[in-house]
Amino acid sequence: MLASARSQRAGIPKARPGAPAPRRAGAGRGSATVGYDGPGHVMYLSGKKCPIEHATRYLTTLRLPRPGTVCPAE
């Protein structure tokens, strides 16, 4: 069974591109979420330029992206 079908049966809403990310326990001051306006999961080694730039900037300077940051689909 696909993970998305499992998630939908468990009552977890399907993600929509451009929709705000759900609130996470413990998320708040000192944390950030970078959205991705496309399908799939974006990982650091995905080859997608925008998310890699945000992750690298944080890892090298500890500067968080601005609230509401969304990378366009590539």
Coordinates of C-alpha atoms in Angstrom, one line a residue, residues 1-73:
M1 CA 0.0 0.0 0.0
L2 CA 1.3 3.5 -0.8
A3 CA 2.1 5.7 2.0
S4 CA -0.3 8.4 0.8
A5 CA -3.2 5.9 0.8
R6 CA -2.2 4.8 4.3
S7 CA -2.0 8.4 5.5
Q8 CA -5.5 9.3 4.0
R9 CA -7.0 6.3 5.8
A10 CA -5.4 7.4 9.0
G11 CA -7.1 10.8 8.7
I12 CA -3.9 12.7 7.8
P13 CA -4.9 15.3 5.2
K14 CA -3.1 15.2 1.8
A15 CA -0.5 18.0 1.3
R16 CA -1.4 20.7 -1.2
P17 CA 1.4 22.7 -3.0
G18 CA 1.6 26.2 -1.7
A19 CA -0.4 25.3 1.4
P20 CA 1.1 26.3 4.8
A21 CA 2.9 23.5 6.5
P22 CA 1.1 22.0 9.5
R23 CA 2.3 23.1 12.9
R24 CA 4.7 20.8 14.5
A25 CA 5.1 20.1 18.2
G26 CA 8.0 22.2 19.5
A27 CA 8.2 24.4 16.4
G28 CA 8.4 28.1 17.2
R29 CA 11.2 30.5 18.1
G30 CA 14.5 29.4 16.7
S31 CA 13.0 27.2 14.0
A32 CA 11.8 27.5 10.4
T33 CA 10.1 25.6 7.7
V34 CA 10.9 26.0 4.0
G35 CA 8.0 25.0 1.8
Y36 CA 8.4 23.4 -1.6
D37 CA 5.8 24.2 -4.3
G38 CA 5.9 20.9 -6.1
P39 CA 5.5 17.2 -5.6
G40 CA 7.6 14.9 -3.5
H41 CA 9.9 15.4 -0.6
V42 CA 12.8 17.7 -0.9
M43 CA 16.1 16.5 0.7
Y44 CA 19.4 18.2 1.0
L45 CA 21.0 16.1 -1.7
S46 CA 18.1 16.2 -4.0
G47 CA 19.7 18.5 -6.6
K48 CA 17.0 21.1 -6.2
K49 CA 18.8 24.5 -6.0
C50 CA 16.5 26.5 -3.7
P51 CA 16.1 24.1 -0.8
I52 CA 19.9 23.3 -0.9
E53 CA 20.7 27.0 -0.7
H54 CA 18.5 27.5 2.4
A55 CA 19.8 24.4 4.1
T56 CA 23.5 25.3 3.3
R57 CA 23.0 28.9 4.5
Y58 CA 21.6 27.6 7.8
L59 CA 24.3 25.0 8.3
T60 CA 27.1 27.5 7.6
T61 CA 25.8 30.7 9.2
L62 CA 22.9 29.6 11.5
R63 CA 20.6 32.1 9.7
L64 CA 17.1 30.9 9.4
P65 CA 15.0 31.6 6.3
R66 CA 12.3 34.2 6.6
P67 CA 8.9 32.9 7.7
G68 CA 6.7 31.8 4.8
T69 CA 9.7 30.9 2.6
V70 CA 8.5 28.7 -0.3
C71 CA 10.8 27.3 -3.0
P72 CA 9.3 27.0 -6.5
A73 CA 9.0 23.6 -8.1

